[in-house]
XYZ file of C-alpha atoms in Angstrom:
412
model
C -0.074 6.163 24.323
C -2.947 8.132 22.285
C -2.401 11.285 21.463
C -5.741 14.196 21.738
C -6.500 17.082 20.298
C -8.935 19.220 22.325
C -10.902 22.393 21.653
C -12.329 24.520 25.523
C -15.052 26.208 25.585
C -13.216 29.898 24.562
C -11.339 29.032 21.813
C -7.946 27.984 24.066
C -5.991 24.923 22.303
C -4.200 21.748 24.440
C -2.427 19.048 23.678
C -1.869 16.130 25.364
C -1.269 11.941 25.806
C -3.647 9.622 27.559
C -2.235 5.567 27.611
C -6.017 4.807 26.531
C -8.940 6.252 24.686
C -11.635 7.586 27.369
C -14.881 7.869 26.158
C -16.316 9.834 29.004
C -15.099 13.125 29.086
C -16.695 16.223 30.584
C -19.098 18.045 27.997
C -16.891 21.166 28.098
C -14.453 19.266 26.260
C -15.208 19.168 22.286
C -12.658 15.934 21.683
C -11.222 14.258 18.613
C -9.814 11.088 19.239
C -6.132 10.626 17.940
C -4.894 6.547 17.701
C -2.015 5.061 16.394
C -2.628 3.222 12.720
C -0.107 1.182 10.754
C 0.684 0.949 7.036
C 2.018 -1.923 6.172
C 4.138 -2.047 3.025
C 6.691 -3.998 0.474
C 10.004 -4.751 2.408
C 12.159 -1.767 1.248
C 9.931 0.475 0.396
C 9.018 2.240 3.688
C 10.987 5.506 2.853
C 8.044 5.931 0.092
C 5.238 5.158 1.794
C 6.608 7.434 4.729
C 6.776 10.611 2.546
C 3.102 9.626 1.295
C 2.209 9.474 4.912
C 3.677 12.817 5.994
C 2.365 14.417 2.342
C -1.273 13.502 3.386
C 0.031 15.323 6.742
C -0.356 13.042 9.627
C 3.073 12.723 12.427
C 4.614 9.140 11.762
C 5.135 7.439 15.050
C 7.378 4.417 13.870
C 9.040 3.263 10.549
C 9.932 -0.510 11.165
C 10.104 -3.235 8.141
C 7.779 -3.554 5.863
C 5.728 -0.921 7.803
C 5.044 2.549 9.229
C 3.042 3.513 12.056
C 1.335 6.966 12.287
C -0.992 8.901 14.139
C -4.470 9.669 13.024
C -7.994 10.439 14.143
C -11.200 8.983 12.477
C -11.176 11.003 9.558
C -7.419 9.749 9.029
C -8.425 5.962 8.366
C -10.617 7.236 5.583
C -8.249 9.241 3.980
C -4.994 7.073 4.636
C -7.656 3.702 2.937
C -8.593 6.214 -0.323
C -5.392 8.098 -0.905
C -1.861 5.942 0.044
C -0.973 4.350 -3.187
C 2.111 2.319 -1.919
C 0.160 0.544 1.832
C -1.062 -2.516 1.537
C -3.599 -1.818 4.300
C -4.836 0.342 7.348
C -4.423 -1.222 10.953
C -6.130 0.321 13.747
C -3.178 0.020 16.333
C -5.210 -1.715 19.319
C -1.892 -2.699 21.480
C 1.344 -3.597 21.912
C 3.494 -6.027 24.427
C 5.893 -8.473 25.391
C 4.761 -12.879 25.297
C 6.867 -15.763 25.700
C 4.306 -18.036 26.657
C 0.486 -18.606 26.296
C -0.464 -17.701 29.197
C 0.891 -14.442 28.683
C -0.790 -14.055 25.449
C -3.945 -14.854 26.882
C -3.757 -12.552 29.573
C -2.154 -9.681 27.919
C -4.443 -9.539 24.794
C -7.648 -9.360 27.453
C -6.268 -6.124 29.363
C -6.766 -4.498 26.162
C -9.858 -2.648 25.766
C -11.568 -4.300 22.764
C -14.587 -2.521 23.534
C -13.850 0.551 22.983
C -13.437 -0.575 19.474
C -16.100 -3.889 19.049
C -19.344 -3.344 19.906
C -21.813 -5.813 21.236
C -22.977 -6.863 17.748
C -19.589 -6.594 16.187
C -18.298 -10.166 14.378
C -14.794 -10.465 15.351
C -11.376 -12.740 14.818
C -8.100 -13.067 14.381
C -7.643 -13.303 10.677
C -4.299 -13.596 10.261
C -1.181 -14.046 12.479
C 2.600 -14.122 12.074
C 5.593 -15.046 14.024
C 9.070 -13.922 13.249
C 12.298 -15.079 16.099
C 9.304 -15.524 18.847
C 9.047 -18.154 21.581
C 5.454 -18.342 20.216
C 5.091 -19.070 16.554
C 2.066 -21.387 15.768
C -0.199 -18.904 14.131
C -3.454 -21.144 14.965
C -2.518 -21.672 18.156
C -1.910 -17.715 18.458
C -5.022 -17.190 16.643
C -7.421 -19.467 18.847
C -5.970 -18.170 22.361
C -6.626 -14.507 21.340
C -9.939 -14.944 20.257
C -10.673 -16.641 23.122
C -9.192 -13.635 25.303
C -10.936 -11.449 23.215
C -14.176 -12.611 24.082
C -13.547 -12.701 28.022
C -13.237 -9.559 27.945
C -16.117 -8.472 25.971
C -18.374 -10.845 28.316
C -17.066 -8.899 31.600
C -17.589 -5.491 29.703
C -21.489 -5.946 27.383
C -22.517 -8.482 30.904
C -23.502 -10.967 28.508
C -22.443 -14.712 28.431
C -22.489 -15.161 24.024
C -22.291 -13.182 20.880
C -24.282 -13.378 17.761
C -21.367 -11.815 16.287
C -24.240 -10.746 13.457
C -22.892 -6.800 13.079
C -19.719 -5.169 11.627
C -16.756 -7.080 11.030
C -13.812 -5.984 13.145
C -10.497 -8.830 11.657
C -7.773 -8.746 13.628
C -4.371 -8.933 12.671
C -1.481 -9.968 14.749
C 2.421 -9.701 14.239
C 4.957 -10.783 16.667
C 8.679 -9.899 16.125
C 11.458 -10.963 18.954
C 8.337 -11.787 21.549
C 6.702 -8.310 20.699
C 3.047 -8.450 20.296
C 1.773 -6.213 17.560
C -2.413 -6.216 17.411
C -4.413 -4.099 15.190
C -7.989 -4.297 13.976
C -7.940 -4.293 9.895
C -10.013 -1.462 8.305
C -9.215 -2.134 4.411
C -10.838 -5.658 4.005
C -9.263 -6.616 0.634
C -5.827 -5.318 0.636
C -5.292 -1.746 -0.927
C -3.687 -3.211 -4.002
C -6.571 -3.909 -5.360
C -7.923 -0.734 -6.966
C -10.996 -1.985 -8.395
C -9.653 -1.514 -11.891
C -8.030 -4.765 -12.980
C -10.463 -7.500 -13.285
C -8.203 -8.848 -16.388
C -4.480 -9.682 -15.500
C -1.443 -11.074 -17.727
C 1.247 -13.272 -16.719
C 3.794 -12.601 -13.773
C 1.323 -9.256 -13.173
C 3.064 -6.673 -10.593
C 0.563 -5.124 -8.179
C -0.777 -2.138 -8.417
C 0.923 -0.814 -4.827
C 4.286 -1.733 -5.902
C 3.793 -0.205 -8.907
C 2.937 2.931 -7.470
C 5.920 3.096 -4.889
C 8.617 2.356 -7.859
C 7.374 4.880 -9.832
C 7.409 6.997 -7.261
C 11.315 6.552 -6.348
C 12.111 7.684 -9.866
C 11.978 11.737 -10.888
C 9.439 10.998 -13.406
C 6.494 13.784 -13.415
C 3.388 13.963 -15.561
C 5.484 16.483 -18.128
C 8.049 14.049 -19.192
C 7.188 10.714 -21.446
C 7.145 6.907 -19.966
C 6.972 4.231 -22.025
C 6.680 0.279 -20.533
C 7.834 -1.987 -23.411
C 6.542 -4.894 -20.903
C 3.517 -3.522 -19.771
C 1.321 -6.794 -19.255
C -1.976 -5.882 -17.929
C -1.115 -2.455 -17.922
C -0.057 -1.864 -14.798
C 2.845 0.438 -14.308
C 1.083 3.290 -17.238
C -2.154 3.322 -15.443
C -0.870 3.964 -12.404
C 1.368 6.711 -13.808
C -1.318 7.865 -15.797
C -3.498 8.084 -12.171
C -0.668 9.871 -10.406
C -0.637 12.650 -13.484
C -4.664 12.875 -13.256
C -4.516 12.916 -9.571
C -6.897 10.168 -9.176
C -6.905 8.541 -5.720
C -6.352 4.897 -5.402
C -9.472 4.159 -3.279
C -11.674 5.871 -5.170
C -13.447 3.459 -6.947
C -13.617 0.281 -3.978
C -15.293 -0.770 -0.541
C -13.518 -0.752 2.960
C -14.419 -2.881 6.217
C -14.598 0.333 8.252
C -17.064 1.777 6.171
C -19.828 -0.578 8.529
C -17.421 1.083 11.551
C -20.790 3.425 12.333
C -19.346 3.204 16.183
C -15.321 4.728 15.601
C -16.427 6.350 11.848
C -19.324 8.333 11.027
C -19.861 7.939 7.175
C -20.566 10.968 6.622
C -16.302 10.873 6.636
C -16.039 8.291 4.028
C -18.665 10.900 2.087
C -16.572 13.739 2.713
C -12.899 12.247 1.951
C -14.688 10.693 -2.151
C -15.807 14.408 -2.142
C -12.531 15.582 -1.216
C -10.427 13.364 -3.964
C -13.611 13.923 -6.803
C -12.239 17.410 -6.438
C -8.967 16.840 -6.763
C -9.381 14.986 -10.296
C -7.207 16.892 -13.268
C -8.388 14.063 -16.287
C -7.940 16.512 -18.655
C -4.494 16.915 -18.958
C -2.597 16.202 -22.298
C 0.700 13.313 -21.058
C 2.431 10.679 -23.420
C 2.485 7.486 -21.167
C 3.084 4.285 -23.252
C 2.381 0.442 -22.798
C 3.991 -1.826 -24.977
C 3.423 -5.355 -25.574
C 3.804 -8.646 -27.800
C 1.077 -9.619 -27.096
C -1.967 -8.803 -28.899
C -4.442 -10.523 -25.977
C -2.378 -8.479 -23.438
C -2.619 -5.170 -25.044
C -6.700 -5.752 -24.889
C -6.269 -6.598 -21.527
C -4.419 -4.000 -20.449
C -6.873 -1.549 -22.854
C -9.576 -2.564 -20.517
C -8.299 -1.896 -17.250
C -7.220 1.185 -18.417
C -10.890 1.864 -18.990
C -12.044 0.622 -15.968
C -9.290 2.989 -14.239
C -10.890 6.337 -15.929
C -7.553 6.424 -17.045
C -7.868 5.409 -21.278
C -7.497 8.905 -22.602
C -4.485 9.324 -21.079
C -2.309 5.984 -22.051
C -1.268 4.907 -25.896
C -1.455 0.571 -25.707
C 0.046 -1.052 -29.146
C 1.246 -4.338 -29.505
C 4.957 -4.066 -30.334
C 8.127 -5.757 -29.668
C 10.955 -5.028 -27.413
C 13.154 -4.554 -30.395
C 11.160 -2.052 -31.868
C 11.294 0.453 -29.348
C 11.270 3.591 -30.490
C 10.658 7.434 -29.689
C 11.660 10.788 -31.539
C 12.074 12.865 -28.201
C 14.325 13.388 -25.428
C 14.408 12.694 -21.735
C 11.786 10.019 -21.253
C 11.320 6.906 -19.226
C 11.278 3.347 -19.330
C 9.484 1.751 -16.348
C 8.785 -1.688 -16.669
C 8.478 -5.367 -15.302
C 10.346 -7.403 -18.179
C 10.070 -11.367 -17.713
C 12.260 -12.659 -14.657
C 13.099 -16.225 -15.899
C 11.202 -18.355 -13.435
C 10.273 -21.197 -15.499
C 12.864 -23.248 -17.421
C 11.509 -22.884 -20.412
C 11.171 -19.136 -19.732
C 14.961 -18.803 -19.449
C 16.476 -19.603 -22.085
C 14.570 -16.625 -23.976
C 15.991 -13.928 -21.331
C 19.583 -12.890 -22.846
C 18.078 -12.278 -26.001
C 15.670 -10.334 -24.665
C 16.942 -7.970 -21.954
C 19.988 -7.183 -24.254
C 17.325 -6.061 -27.263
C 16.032 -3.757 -24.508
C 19.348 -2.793 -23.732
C 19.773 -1.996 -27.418
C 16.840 -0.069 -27.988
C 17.415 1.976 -24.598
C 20.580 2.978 -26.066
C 18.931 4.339 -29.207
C 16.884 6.854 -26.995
C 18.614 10.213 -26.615
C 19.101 10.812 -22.860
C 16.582 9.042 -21.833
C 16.622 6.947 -18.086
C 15.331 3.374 -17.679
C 14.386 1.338 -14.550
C 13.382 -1.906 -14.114
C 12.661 -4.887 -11.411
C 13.401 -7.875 -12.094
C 14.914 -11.421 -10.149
C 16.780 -12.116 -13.100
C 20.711 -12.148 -11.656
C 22.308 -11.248 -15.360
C 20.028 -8.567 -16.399
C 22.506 -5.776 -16.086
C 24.670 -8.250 -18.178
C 22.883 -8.419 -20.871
C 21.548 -5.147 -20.906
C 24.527 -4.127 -21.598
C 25.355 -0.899 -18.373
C 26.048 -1.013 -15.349
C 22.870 0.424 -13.315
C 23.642 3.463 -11.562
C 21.884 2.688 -8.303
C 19.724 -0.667 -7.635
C 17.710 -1.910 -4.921
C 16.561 -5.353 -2.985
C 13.176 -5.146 -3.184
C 10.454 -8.207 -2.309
C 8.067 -8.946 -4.518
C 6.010 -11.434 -2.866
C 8.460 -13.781 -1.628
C 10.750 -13.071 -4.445
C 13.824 -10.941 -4.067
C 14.137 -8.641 -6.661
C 16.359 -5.845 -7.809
C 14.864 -2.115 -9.008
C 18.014 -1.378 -11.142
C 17.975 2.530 -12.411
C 20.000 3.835 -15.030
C 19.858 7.635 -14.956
C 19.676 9.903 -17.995
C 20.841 13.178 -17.962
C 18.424 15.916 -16.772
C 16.395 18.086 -18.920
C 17.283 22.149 -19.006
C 15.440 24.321 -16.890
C 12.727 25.823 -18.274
C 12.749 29.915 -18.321
């Protein structure tokens, strides 16, 4: 079902559902278009990219894992692609069913109306497809048959027999879970992770929309200090040091709808980098710090920073673990420390997570949190975490393990 939005001619308000998007409504009828659009995200870490969801203020539809499905109009897919900082991408929900066998597939996918979304010029396939406990689960079989239904039911609709396919781009992506059918046309392109910002990386490097989310389940705010005594490329500081400047994400990159001329007007795309340009506080005084030993990495990291807009804000220095220090109270440690997966790797671990353990104690009531795979890090560390949590991290299962300071006094 798509939800409208509709303005009459004397200023009187409805609200109502349609099962499809009509195109050809009466001229009385000033009409935005409302469709579903899914986020997905990091398994476990849909609670965060919910509250970003509802923050921006759009309804959420669905939260299922690894993704949440909301309502938006046009405008919505611009702002949802420059300002999430935890989605991996925006779907444009196109439909949803039930397939056991090809057949169905085929026949299912060409009910949908693809033209009200591809037009005659538009380049169009099934980029990616996945199968979880479904009767169908060959994802270039899947892939084939719908692009083949696809294009039946573009010929019966443009009247034309073949399709340059020399316009737009319009991927699709398809999910099936338990025989459900899950389609949606891909508006990002490159996934959302990528910011734009870090053309150098380090070893092991956490991306930039995980990143975001964890610091985000932690009370840190722009007032209080973070330090990453494992910051690598620089990750985890630059994307605090975004959040305190209230740069958004998508600022600074390219989306596939942008060539959407037929769903998106650009003028939209205009007014949403207009709309987070505005928002930009860069001249705030924080004390976010990245911590490496490393001297390459620190340049690295320096770098990105830079290319982020975010430099003034983060101190880099090359420094040990073991020589983590700070003279105030109530900071952070966020960080990424080295999970072990190499042999030779793991040997090195004990010593190391129980000198951060050692230098977190030397902080006075400060918290710490970090993810890691590595089963004996709370071990070594030396405390028991207060709360931790199964996160994926690729296809590695990973715990965010948070050990909670006290709280700072009220201010008067």
């Amino acid at each position: 079902m798509v939800r409208f939005r509709t303005e009459v001619k004397g200023g009187v308000k409805l609200n109502f559902t349609l099962p499809l998007i009509y195109s050809k409504i009466s001229k009385e009828v000033k009409i935005m278009r409302y469709m579903e659009l899914i986020a997905p995200c990091h398994f476990g870490l849909e609670s965060v990219l919910k509250r970003e969801i509802l923050d921006l203020g759009y309804d959420i539809s669905k939260v299922e894992d690894g993704r949440v499905t909301f309502l938006g109009d046009a405008e919505a897919i611009c702002r949802a692609n420059i300002f999430l900082r935890t989605a991996e991408r925006i779907l444009l929900k196109v439909g949803e069913f039930k397939a056991v066998t090809f057949d169905e597939l085929f026949e299912k996918t060409k009910t949908l109306p693809w033209e009200e979304y591809i037009p005659a010029d538009g380049k169009f396939w099934v980029t990616k497809a996945a199968s979880v406990k479904s009767k169908l689960y060959s994802p270039s079989d899947i892939q084939s048959i719908m692009k083949k239904a696809m294009v039946e039911r573009l010929k019966s609709k443009y009247h034309q027999e073949w399709f340059d396919e020399d316009g737009a781009s319009y991927p699709v992506r398809v999910f099936l879970m338990k025989d459900v059918v899950t389609i949606g046309i891909d508006t990002s392109g490159v996934s959302l992770h990528k910011r734009g910002y870090r053309q150098m990386t380090a070893k092991a490097p956490i991306t930039e929309t995980l990143a975001a989310a964890l610091i985000m389940l932690t009370p840190w705010r722009r007032e209080r200090i973070l330090v990453d005594p494992f910051c690598g490329s620089g990750t985890f500081p630059i994307e605090a040091a975004m959040m305190a400047a209230n740069i958004a994400p998508g600022m600074n990159r390219s989306f596939t709808a942008e060539g959407w001329t037929n769903l998106i007007p650009r003028k939209l795309w205009y007014d949403t980098v207009e709309e987070a340009q505005e928002l930009i506080e860069d001249d705030i005084v924080v004390d976010i710090q990245g911590y490496d030993i490393d001297p390459e990495v620190i340049k690295a990291a320096r770098k990105n920073a830079e290319d982020a807009g975010v430099a003034h804000l983060i101190h880099f220095q090359q420094r040990a673990v073991s020589e983590l220090r700070h003279p105030k109270k109530y900071g952070f440690i966020i960080t990424n420390p080295p999970y072990g997966e190499r042999l030779e790797e793991k040997a090195a671990l004990p010593k190391l997570y129980r000198e951060l353990g050692e230098s977190y104690q030397k902080l006075d009531s400060w918290s710490a949190y970090m993810i890691t795979s590595y089963e004996d890090a709370e071990r070594y560390f030396g405390k028991k975490a207060d709360k931790n949590r199964k996160i994926y991290n690729g296809m590695i299962k990973t715990y965010f393990y948070q050990f909670m300071g006290p709280k700072p006094p009220k201010r008067t």
